[in-house]
Short mmCIF file of C-alpha atoms and ligand atoms in Angstrom, two decimals:
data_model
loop_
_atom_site.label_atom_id
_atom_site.label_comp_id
_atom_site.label_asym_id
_atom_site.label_seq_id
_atom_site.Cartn_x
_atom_site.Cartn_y
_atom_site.Cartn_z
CA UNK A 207 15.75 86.25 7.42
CA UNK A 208 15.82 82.86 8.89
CA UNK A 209 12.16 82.22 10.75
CA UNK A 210 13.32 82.67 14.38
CA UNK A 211 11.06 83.15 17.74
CA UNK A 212 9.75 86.34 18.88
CA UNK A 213 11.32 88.08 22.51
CA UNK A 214 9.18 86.82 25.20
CA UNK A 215 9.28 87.19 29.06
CA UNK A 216 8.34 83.30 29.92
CA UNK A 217 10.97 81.94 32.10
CA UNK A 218 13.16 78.97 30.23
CA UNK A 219 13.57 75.62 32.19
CA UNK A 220 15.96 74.96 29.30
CA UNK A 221 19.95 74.27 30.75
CA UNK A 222 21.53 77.28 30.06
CA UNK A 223 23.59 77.60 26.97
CA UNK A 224 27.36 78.66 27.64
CA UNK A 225 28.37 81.33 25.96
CA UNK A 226 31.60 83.45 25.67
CA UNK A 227 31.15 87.22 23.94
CA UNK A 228 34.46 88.73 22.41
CA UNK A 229 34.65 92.11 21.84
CA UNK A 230 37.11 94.67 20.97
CA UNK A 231 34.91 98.04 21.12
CA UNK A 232 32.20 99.62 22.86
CA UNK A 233 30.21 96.74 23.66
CA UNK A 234 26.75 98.08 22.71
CA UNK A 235 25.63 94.39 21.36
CA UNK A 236 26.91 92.42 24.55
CA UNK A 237 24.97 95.25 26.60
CA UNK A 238 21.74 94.30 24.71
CA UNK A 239 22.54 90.95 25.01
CA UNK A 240 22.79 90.80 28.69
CA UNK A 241 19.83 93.19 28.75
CA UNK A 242 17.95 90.83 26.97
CA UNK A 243 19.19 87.94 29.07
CA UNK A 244 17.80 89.68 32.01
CA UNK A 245 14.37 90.70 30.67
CA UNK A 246 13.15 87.71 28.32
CA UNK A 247 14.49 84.56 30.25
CA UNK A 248 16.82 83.61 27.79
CA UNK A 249 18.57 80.19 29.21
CA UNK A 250 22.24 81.84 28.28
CA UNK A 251 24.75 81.88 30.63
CA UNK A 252 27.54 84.37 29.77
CA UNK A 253 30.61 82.40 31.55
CA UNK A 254 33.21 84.89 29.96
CA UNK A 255 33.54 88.06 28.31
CA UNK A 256 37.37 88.11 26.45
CA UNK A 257 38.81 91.21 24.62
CA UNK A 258 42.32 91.90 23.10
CA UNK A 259 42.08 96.00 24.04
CA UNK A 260 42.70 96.21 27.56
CA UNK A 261 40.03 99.24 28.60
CA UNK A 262 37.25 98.48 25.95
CA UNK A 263 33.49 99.53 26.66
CA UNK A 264 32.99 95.57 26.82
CA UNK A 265 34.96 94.44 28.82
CA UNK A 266 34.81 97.43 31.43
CA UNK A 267 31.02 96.80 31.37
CA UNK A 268 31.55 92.73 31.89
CA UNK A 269 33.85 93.99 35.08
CA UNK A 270 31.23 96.53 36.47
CA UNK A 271 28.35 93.36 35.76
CA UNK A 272 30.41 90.84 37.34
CA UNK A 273 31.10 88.74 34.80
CA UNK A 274 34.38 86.73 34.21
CA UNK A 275 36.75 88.82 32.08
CA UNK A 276 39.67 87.56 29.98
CA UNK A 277 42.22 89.28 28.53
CA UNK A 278 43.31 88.23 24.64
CA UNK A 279 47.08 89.12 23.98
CA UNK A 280 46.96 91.42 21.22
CA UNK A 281 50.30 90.34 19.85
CA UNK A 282 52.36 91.95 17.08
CA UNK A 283 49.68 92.13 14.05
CA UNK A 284 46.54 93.92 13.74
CA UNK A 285 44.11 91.82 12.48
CA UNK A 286 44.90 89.32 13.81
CA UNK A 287 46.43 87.17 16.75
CA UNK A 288 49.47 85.25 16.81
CA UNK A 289 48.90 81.38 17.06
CA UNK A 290 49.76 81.20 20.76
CA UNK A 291 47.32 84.16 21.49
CA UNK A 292 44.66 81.93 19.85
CA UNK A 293 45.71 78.62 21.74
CA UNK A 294 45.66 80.39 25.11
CA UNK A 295 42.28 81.49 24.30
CA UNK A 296 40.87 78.26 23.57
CA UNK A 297 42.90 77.23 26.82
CA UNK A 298 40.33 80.00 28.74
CA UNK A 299 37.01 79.13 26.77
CA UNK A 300 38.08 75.41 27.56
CA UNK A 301 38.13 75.88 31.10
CA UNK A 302 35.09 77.98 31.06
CA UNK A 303 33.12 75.29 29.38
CA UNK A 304 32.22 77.28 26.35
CA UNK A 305 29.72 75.95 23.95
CA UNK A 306 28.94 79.29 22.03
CA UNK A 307 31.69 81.63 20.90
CA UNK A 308 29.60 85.56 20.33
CA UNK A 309 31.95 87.49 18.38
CA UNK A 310 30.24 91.44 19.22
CA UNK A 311 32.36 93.54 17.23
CA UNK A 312 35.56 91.13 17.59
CA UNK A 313 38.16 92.92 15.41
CA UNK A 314 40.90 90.19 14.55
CA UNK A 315 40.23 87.29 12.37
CA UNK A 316 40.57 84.07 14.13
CA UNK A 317 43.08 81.86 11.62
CA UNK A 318 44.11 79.02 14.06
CA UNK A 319 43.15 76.59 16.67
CA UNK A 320 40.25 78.61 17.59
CA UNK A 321 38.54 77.54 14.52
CA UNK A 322 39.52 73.86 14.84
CA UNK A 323 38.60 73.71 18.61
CA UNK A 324 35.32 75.40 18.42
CA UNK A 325 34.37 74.19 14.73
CA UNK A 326 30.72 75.58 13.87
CA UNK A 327 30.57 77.38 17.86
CA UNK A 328 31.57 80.86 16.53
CA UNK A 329 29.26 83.48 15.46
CA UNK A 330 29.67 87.06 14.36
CA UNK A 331 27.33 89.92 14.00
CA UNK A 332 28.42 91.99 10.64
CA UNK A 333 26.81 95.34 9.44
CA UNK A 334 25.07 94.49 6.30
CA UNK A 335 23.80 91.87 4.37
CA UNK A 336 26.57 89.24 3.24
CA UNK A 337 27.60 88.99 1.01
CA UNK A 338 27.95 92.29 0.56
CA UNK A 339 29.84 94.42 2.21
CA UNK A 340 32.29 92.10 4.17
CA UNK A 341 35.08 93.61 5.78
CA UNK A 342 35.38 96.78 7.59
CA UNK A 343 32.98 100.02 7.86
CA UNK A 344 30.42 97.89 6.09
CA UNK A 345 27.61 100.52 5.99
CA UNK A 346 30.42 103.54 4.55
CA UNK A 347 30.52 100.66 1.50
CA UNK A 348 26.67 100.85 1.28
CA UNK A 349 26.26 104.28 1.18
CA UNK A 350 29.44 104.65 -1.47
CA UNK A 351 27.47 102.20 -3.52
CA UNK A 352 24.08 104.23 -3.06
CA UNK A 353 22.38 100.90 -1.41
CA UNK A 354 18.41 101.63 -0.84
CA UNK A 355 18.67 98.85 1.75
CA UNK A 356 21.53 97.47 4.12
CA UNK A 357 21.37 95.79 7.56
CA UNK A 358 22.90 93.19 9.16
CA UNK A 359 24.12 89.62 9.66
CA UNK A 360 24.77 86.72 12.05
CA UNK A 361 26.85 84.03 10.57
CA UNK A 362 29.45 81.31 11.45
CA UNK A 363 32.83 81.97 11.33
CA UNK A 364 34.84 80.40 9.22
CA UNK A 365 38.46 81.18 7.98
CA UNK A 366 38.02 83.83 5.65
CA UNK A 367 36.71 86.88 6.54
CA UNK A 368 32.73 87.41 6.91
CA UNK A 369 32.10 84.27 4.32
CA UNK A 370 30.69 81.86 7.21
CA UNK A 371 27.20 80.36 6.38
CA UNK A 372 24.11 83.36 7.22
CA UNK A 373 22.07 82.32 10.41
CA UNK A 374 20.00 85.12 9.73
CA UNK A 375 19.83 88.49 8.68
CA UNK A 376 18.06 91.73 9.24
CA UNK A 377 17.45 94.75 6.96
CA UNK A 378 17.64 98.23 7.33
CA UNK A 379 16.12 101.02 5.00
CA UNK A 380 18.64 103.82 3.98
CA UNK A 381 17.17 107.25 4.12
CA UNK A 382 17.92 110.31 1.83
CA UNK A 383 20.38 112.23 3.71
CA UNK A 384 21.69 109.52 5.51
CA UNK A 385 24.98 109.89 6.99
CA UNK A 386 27.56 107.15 7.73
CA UNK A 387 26.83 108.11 11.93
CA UNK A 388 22.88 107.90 10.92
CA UNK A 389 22.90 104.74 9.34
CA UNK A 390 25.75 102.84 11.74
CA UNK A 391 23.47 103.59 14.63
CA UNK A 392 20.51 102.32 12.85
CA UNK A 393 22.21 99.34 11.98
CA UNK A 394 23.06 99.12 15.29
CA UNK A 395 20.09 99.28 16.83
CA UNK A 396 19.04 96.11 14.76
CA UNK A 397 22.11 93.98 15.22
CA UNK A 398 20.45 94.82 19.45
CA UNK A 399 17.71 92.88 18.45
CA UNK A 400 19.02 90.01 15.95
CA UNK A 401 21.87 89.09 17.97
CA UNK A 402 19.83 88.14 21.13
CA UNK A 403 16.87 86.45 18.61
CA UNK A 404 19.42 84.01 17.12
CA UNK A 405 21.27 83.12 20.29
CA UNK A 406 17.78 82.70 21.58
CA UNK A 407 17.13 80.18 18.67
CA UNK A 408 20.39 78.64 19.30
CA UNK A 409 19.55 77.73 22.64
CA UNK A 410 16.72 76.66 22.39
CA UNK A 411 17.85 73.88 19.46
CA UNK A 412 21.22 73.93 19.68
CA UNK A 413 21.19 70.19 17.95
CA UNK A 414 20.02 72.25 15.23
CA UNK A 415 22.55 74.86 14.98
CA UNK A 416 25.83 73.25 16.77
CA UNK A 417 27.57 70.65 16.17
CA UNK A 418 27.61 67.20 18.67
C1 LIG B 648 29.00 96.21 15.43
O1 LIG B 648 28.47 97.16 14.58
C2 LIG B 648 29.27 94.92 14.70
O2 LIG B 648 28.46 94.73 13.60
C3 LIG B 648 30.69 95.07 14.25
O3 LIG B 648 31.31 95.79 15.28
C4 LIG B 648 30.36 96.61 15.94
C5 LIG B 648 30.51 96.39 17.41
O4 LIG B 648 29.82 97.34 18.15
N1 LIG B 648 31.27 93.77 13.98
P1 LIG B 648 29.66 97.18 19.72
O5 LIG B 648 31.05 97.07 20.32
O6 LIG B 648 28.82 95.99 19.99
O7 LIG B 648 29.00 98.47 20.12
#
């Protein structure tokens, strides 16, 4: 794991860092985020909150917080968005100033001008440790392959799917009688802690980590 900062509660005088968290699910890493936010000082300023299922946990949660909510059309495909879905979002993170783009369980794969207009601005949080296990249910494919460790991973997003270059990673131990519920929520609990330590890093060098 990349050497980042411990949590602290000293205020930052740092200008905030725009960020916009997309989200299809329940939202339990944007709730520690904001958490986080709230408790250490961390000089992030959550300008949107943009998910393409209409009553997810996230973006119900953004609503009740007051945050700015957008909605992502969801299209005709699955896994992804259609290229006007993409350019309407960029459109919204435009106007919103974004200069971080938090994918917290963000289920489509972003394929067009997303990736050109926020080149090396999006990060994802992925259960395990990229390589292995990209794709979906990522600790199910550590248990099938009787892992001893897992965990997770924040990396840039790039156009294929969970190859973008590690930030950092964190691991988690898998215990005899593990279930797949056991070990997701384990997992969980440490992409709660990673994601806020490397947008924390980010912040506070983001001439190291984004682009000019
Ligand atoms: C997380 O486990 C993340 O790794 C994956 O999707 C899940 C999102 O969970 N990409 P939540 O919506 O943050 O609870």
């Amino acid at each position: 794991m990349a050497d980042l900062p411990e949590l602290s509660s000293s205020e930052s005088t740092v200008t905030p860092l725009k960020i916009a968290v997309l989200g299809s699910g329940s939202g339990s890493n944007f709730r520690a985020l904001v958490q986080n936010i709230r408790e250490s000082g961390l000089a992030v300023e959550i300008v949107c909150v943009a998910s393409d299922v209409t009553d997810a946990g996230i973006l119900n949660f953004a609503k009740e917080e007051g945050f700015a909510t957008a909605d992502i059309h969801p299209g005709k495909y699955k896994s992804t968005l259609e290229p006007d879905s993409e350019t309407g979002l960029v459109r919204t993170l435009i106007k919103y100033d974004v200069q971080l783009v938090v994918l917290a369980g963000f289920m489509r794969i972003l394929k067009h001008d997303m990736l050109g207009a926020f080149a090396g601005r999006i990060i994802n949080i992925h259960p395990s440790l990229l390589p292995k296990f990209p794709g979906l249910h990522a600790w199910k494919q550590a248990l099938l392959a009787e892992e001893k460790v897992t965990g997770c991973t924040v990396h840039y997003v790039d156009n294929g799917v969970d190859t973008g270059a590690i930030i950092a990673q964190a691991e988690v131990d898998i215990e005899p009688g593990d279930t797949s519920e056991s070990l997701h929520a384990r997992i969980q609990k440490a992409e709660h802690r990673l994601l806020p330590l490397v947008i924390r890093a980010i912040s506070e060098a983001p001439k190291e980590y984004l682009p000019s």
